[in-house]
Amino acid sequence: RGHRVLVVTHSYGDRVGVRYLTNFLKVFYLPIVPFYNKAVLPTIVCSLPSLRHIFLTEGVTLVHGHAAFSSLAHEALMVGSLLGLPTVFTDHSLFGFSDASAVVTNTFLKFSLANTSHTICVSHTGKENTVLRTSVPPDRVSVIPNAVDSVMFRPGKARSAGGGVVTLVIGSRLVYRKGIDLVVQVLPRLCGQRFGKKGDVRVDV
């Protein structure tokens, strides 16, 4: 649609500075070293000069941050709001309310999203979860489902014991927090109970 998109992230190995990808997407690799799970240490102010410089010199008109655990994304949203720019946050995951990690994350999000113009969730369940966790008004949260080409996952030739076609689709990043490790334990039980020993099941990850 003619929008000019810039990507701002932290350094990855020797990738520091400004690079252009093959599709002419401009990427800023800030000289910040991640400290845990590819996330940078929250500093609030250390990234401010770099983010402010990029937003002003590049003529940024909208700041969009992803993921609850991304410190850099929330710092960018804060700098954007201080500069009077519209800011949007996308939340991808469901979180609890009682464990230590959830309490810290949810409290932080309440502060971060208080000044964010709008929030996007990838499902209606995710929206309900985010609204409850962050106290953001529901009218400031929209749902944009993940882009999944459902045609790719139409039932194939696999047949269950009852003669029906069954396709199991698992859409997830391969990380422990997503519970992907449980698939190995769940699928044998599911196949044995539902389809019998002769049933064939197609699994797409």
mmCIF file of C-alpha atoms in Angstrom:
data_model
loop_
_atom_site.group_PDB
_atom_site.id
_atom_site.type_symbol
_atom_site.label_atom_id
_atom_site.label_comp_id
_atom_site.label_asym_id
_atom_site.label_seq_id
_atom_site.Cartn_x
_atom_site.Cartn_y
_atom_site.Cartn_z
ATOM 1 C CA ARG A 1 0.000 0.000 0.000
ATOM 2 C CA GLY A 2 2.981 2.276 -0.313
ATOM 3 C CA HIS A 3 3.981 2.339 3.344
ATOM 4 C CA ARG A 4 7.688 2.597 4.143
ATOM 5 C CA VAL A 5 8.618 0.123 6.869
ATOM 6 C CA LEU A 6 11.716 0.229 9.080
ATOM 7 C CA VAL A 7 12.806 -2.505 11.486
ATOM 8 C CA VAL A 8 14.632 -1.646 14.708
ATOM 9 C CA THR A 9 16.205 -4.475 16.692
ATOM 10 C CA HIS A 10 19.279 -5.263 18.767
ATOM 11 C CA SER A 11 22.581 -6.582 17.449
ATOM 12 C CA TYR A 12 22.882 -10.196 16.327
ATOM 13 C CA GLY A 13 26.507 -11.320 16.398
ATOM 14 C CA ASP A 14 28.354 -9.232 13.816
ATOM 15 C CA ARG A 15 25.140 -7.597 12.608
ATOM 16 C CA VAL A 16 25.431 -4.087 14.031
ATOM 17 C CA GLY A 17 24.464 -0.848 12.321
ATOM 18 C CA VAL A 18 22.187 -0.357 9.323
ATOM 19 C CA ARG A 19 21.555 -3.007 6.694
ATOM 20 C CA TYR A 20 19.229 -3.350 3.748
ATOM 21 C CA LEU A 21 17.603 -6.703 3.093
ATOM 22 C CA THR A 22 17.069 -8.031 -0.436
ATOM 23 C CA ASN A 23 13.566 -6.526 -0.537
ATOM 24 C CA PHE A 24 15.058 -3.100 0.392
ATOM 25 C CA LEU A 25 13.722 -3.359 3.931
ATOM 26 C CA LYS A 26 15.875 -1.128 6.121
ATOM 27 C CA VAL A 27 16.975 -2.711 9.404
ATOM 28 C CA PHE A 28 18.647 -0.918 12.301
ATOM 29 C CA TYR A 29 20.728 -3.254 14.486
ATOM 30 C CA LEU A 30 21.314 -1.185 17.616
ATOM 31 C CA PRO A 31 24.575 -1.868 19.516
ATOM 32 C CA ILE A 32 22.712 -3.495 22.396
ATOM 33 C CA VAL A 33 23.645 -7.020 23.466
ATOM 34 C CA PRO A 34 20.772 -9.323 24.489
ATOM 35 C CA PHE A 35 21.149 -10.849 27.931
ATOM 36 C CA TYR A 36 18.429 -13.526 28.106
ATOM 37 C CA ASN A 37 16.270 -15.353 25.547
ATOM 38 C CA LYS A 38 17.244 -12.849 22.818
ATOM 39 C CA ALA A 39 15.824 -9.941 24.831
ATOM 40 C CA VAL A 40 17.763 -6.871 25.919
ATOM 41 C CA LEU A 41 18.105 -5.720 29.511
ATOM 42 C CA PRO A 42 15.381 -3.162 30.353
ATOM 43 C CA THR A 43 17.086 0.200 30.818
ATOM 44 C CA ILE A 44 14.319 2.689 29.936
ATOM 45 C CA VAL A 45 16.774 5.453 28.999
ATOM 46 C CA CYS A 46 19.871 3.858 27.426
ATOM 47 C CA SER A 47 18.152 3.208 24.091
ATOM 48 C CA LEU A 48 16.349 6.572 24.096
ATOM 49 C CA PRO A 49 18.988 8.555 22.105
ATOM 50 C CA SER A 50 19.173 5.927 19.344
ATOM 51 C CA LEU A 51 15.408 5.465 19.068
ATOM 52 C CA ARG A 52 14.747 9.221 19.113
ATOM 53 C CA HIS A 53 17.353 9.771 16.394
ATOM 54 C CA ILE A 54 15.855 7.069 14.166
ATOM 55 C CA PHE A 55 12.274 8.230 14.641
ATOM 56 C CA LEU A 56 13.102 11.865 13.863
ATOM 57 C CA THR A 57 15.600 11.449 11.007
ATOM 58 C CA GLU A 58 13.548 8.764 9.260
ATOM 59 C CA GLY A 59 10.307 10.705 9.596
ATOM 60 C CA VAL A 60 8.531 7.870 11.434
ATOM 61 C CA THR A 61 4.763 8.383 11.696
ATOM 62 C CA LEU A 62 3.795 5.200 13.588
ATOM 63 C CA VAL A 63 5.657 3.019 16.100
ATOM 64 C CA HIS A 64 4.645 -0.660 16.291
ATOM 65 C CA GLY A 65 6.073 -2.957 18.969
ATOM 66 C CA HIS A 66 5.677 -6.724 19.299
ATOM 67 C CA ALA A 67 5.702 -9.149 22.230
ATOM 68 C CA ALA A 68 5.231 -8.706 25.974
ATOM 69 C CA PHE A 69 8.797 -9.788 26.771
ATOM 70 C CA SER A 70 10.500 -7.413 24.322
ATOM 71 C CA SER A 71 12.094 -4.661 26.398
ATOM 72 C CA LEU A 72 13.224 -2.823 23.273
ATOM 73 C CA ALA A 73 9.672 -2.831 21.875
ATOM 74 C CA HIS A 74 8.268 -1.237 25.025
ATOM 75 C CA GLU A 75 11.066 1.319 25.161
ATOM 76 C CA ALA A 76 10.310 2.207 21.532
ATOM 77 C CA LEU A 77 6.621 2.616 22.368
ATOM 78 C CA MET A 78 7.545 4.903 25.264
ATOM 79 C CA VAL A 79 9.858 7.049 23.125
ATOM 80 C CA GLY A 80 7.251 7.195 20.376
ATOM 81 C CA SER A 81 4.557 8.392 22.767
ATOM 82 C CA LEU A 82 6.921 11.023 24.214
ATOM 83 C CA LEU A 83 7.464 12.316 20.670
ATOM 84 C CA GLY A 84 3.718 12.484 20.111
ATOM 85 C CA LEU A 85 3.658 9.592 17.634
ATOM 86 C CA PRO A 86 0.813 7.059 17.414
ATOM 87 C CA THR A 87 1.926 3.768 18.981
ATOM 88 C CA VAL A 88 0.596 0.231 18.523
ATOM 89 C CA PHE A 89 1.443 -2.905 20.506
ATOM 90 C CA THR A 90 0.805 -6.470 19.344
ATOM 91 C CA ASP A 91 0.369 -9.171 21.986
ATOM 92 C CA HIS A 92 0.920 -12.723 20.729
ATOM 93 C CA SER A 93 0.582 -14.897 23.806
ATOM 94 C CA LEU A 94 -1.696 -15.848 26.667
ATOM 95 C CA PHE A 95 -0.410 -15.292 30.196
ATOM 96 C CA GLY A 96 -1.577 -16.308 33.643
ATOM 97 C CA PHE A 97 -2.247 -14.144 36.663
ATOM 98 C CA SER A 98 -0.686 -15.830 39.678
ATOM 99 C CA ASP A 99 2.892 -17.013 39.019
ATOM 100 C CA ALA A 100 5.816 -14.650 39.593
ATOM 101 C CA SER A 101 6.598 -14.180 35.899
ATOM 102 C CA ALA A 102 2.989 -13.308 35.073
ATOM 103 C CA VAL A 103 2.664 -10.864 37.974
ATOM 104 C CA VAL A 104 5.814 -8.974 36.932
ATOM 105 C CA THR A 105 4.949 -9.018 33.210
ATOM 106 C CA ASN A 106 1.325 -7.965 33.731
ATOM 107 C CA THR A 107 2.304 -5.107 36.054
ATOM 108 C CA PHE A 108 4.881 -3.884 33.544
ATOM 109 C CA LEU A 109 2.359 -4.065 30.699
ATOM 110 C CA LYS A 110 -0.132 -1.944 32.641
ATOM 111 C CA PHE A 111 2.410 0.878 32.733
ATOM 112 C CA SER A 112 3.598 0.381 29.159
ATOM 113 C CA LEU A 113 0.165 0.159 27.521
ATOM 114 C CA ALA A 114 -1.317 3.035 29.517
ATOM 115 C CA ASN A 115 0.161 5.470 26.965
ATOM 116 C CA THR A 116 -0.066 3.213 23.911
ATOM 117 C CA SER A 117 -2.559 4.347 21.282
ATOM 118 C CA HIS A 118 -3.869 0.892 20.378
ATOM 119 C CA THR A 119 -3.291 -2.801 21.061
ATOM 120 C CA ILE A 120 -3.630 -5.755 18.683
ATOM 121 C CA CYS A 121 -4.228 -9.374 19.725
ATOM 122 C CA VAL A 122 -4.112 -12.445 17.500
ATOM 123 C CA SER A 123 -7.347 -14.023 18.797
ATOM 124 C CA HIS A 124 -10.510 -13.100 20.672
ATOM 125 C CA THR A 125 -9.334 -15.222 23.604
ATOM 126 C CA GLY A 126 -6.042 -13.313 23.507
ATOM 127 C CA LYS A 127 -7.927 -10.016 23.567
ATOM 128 C CA GLU A 128 -9.903 -11.049 26.638
ATOM 129 C CA ASN A 129 -6.696 -12.187 28.334
ATOM 130 C CA THR A 130 -4.863 -8.949 27.501
ATOM 131 C CA VAL A 131 -7.743 -6.723 28.635
ATOM 132 C CA LEU A 132 -7.940 -8.537 31.978
ATOM 133 C CA ARG A 133 -4.170 -8.473 32.510
ATOM 134 C CA THR A 134 -3.440 -4.898 31.488
ATOM 135 C CA SER A 135 -6.689 -3.006 32.283
ATOM 136 C CA VAL A 136 -6.662 -1.568 28.752
ATOM 137 C CA PRO A 137 -10.201 -0.555 27.649
ATOM 138 C CA PRO A 138 -11.635 -3.197 25.255
ATOM 139 C CA ASP A 139 -12.402 -0.543 22.630
ATOM 140 C CA ARG A 140 -8.658 0.134 22.348
ATOM 141 C CA VAL A 141 -7.910 -3.517 21.509
ATOM 142 C CA SER A 142 -8.444 -5.066 18.077
ATOM 143 C CA VAL A 143 -8.185 -8.672 16.919
ATOM 144 C CA ILE A 144 -6.147 -9.495 13.817
ATOM 145 C CA PRO A 145 -5.775 -13.295 13.524
ATOM 146 C CA ASN A 146 -2.428 -14.806 12.594
ATOM 147 C CA ALA A 147 -2.004 -15.154 8.846
ATOM 148 C CA VAL A 148 -2.533 -18.893 8.320
ATOM 149 C CA ASP A 149 -3.237 -20.290 4.856
ATOM 150 C CA SER A 150 -5.906 -22.819 5.783
ATOM 151 C CA VAL A 151 -5.800 -24.343 2.280
ATOM 152 C CA MET A 152 -2.389 -25.799 3.119
ATOM 153 C CA PHE A 153 -3.934 -27.827 5.946
ATOM 154 C CA ARG A 154 -6.913 -29.397 4.223
ATOM 155 C CA PRO A 155 -7.322 -33.113 5.020
ATOM 156 C CA GLY A 156 -5.111 -35.307 2.888
ATOM 157 C CA LYS A 157 -5.239 -39.031 2.299
ATOM 158 C CA ALA A 158 -4.803 -40.075 5.937
ATOM 159 C CA ARG A 159 -7.823 -42.017 7.180
ATOM 160 C CA SER A 160 -8.862 -42.758 10.727
ATOM 161 C CA ALA A 161 -10.123 -46.124 11.900
ATOM 162 C CA GLY A 162 -13.674 -44.852 11.422
ATOM 163 C CA GLY A 163 -13.022 -43.901 7.805
ATOM 164 C CA GLY A 164 -12.933 -40.140 8.331
ATOM 165 C CA VAL A 165 -10.104 -37.876 7.285
ATOM 166 C CA VAL A 166 -8.279 -36.249 10.170
ATOM 167 C CA THR A 167 -5.690 -33.475 10.024
ATOM 168 C CA LEU A 168 -4.027 -32.186 13.169
ATOM 169 C CA VAL A 169 -2.428 -28.759 12.823
ATOM 170 C CA ILE A 170 -0.026 -27.350 15.401
ATOM 171 C CA GLY A 171 0.909 -23.722 14.908
ATOM 172 C CA SER A 172 3.577 -22.690 17.389
ATOM 173 C CA ARG A 173 7.118 -21.514 17.844
ATOM 174 C CA LEU A 174 9.365 -24.337 18.987
ATOM 175 C CA VAL A 175 9.953 -22.955 22.469
ATOM 176 C CA TYR A 176 9.277 -24.471 25.874
ATOM 177 C CA ARG A 177 6.913 -21.691 26.969
ATOM 178 C CA LYS A 178 4.528 -22.575 24.139
ATOM 179 C CA GLY A 179 4.204 -26.157 25.419
ATOM 180 C CA ILE A 180 5.435 -27.672 22.169
ATOM 181 C CA ASP A 181 7.287 -30.321 24.190
ATOM 182 C CA LEU A 182 3.909 -31.706 25.290
ATOM 183 C CA VAL A 183 3.025 -32.675 21.718
ATOM 184 C CA VAL A 184 5.288 -35.721 21.881
ATOM 185 C CA GLN A 185 3.386 -36.969 24.937
ATOM 186 C CA VAL A 186 -0.113 -35.997 23.841
ATOM 187 C CA LEU A 187 -0.226 -37.279 20.241
ATOM 188 C CA PRO A 188 0.287 -41.013 20.986
ATOM 189 C CA ARG A 189 -2.493 -40.910 23.578
ATOM 190 C CA LEU A 190 -4.788 -38.948 21.296
ATOM 191 C CA CYS A 191 -4.206 -41.257 18.353
ATOM 192 C CA GLY A 192 -4.649 -44.374 20.469
ATOM 193 C CA GLN A 193 -7.900 -43.251 22.086
ATOM 194 C CA ARG A 194 -9.550 -41.598 19.114
ATOM 195 C CA PHE A 195 -8.363 -43.476 16.052
ATOM 196 C CA GLY A 196 -7.230 -46.879 17.216
ATOM 197 C CA LYS A 197 -3.970 -48.561 16.329
ATOM 198 C CA LYS A 198 -4.703 -48.645 12.588
ATOM 199 C CA GLY A 199 -5.561 -44.990 12.232
ATOM 200 C CA ASP A 200 -3.171 -42.748 10.313
ATOM 201 C CA VAL A 201 -2.836 -39.172 11.448
ATOM 202 C CA ARG A 202 -1.195 -36.343 9.576
ATOM 203 C CA VAL A 203 0.614 -33.833 11.776
ATOM 204 C CA ASP A 204 1.779 -30.462 10.437
ATOM 205 C CA VAL A 205 4.035 -28.360 12.656
#
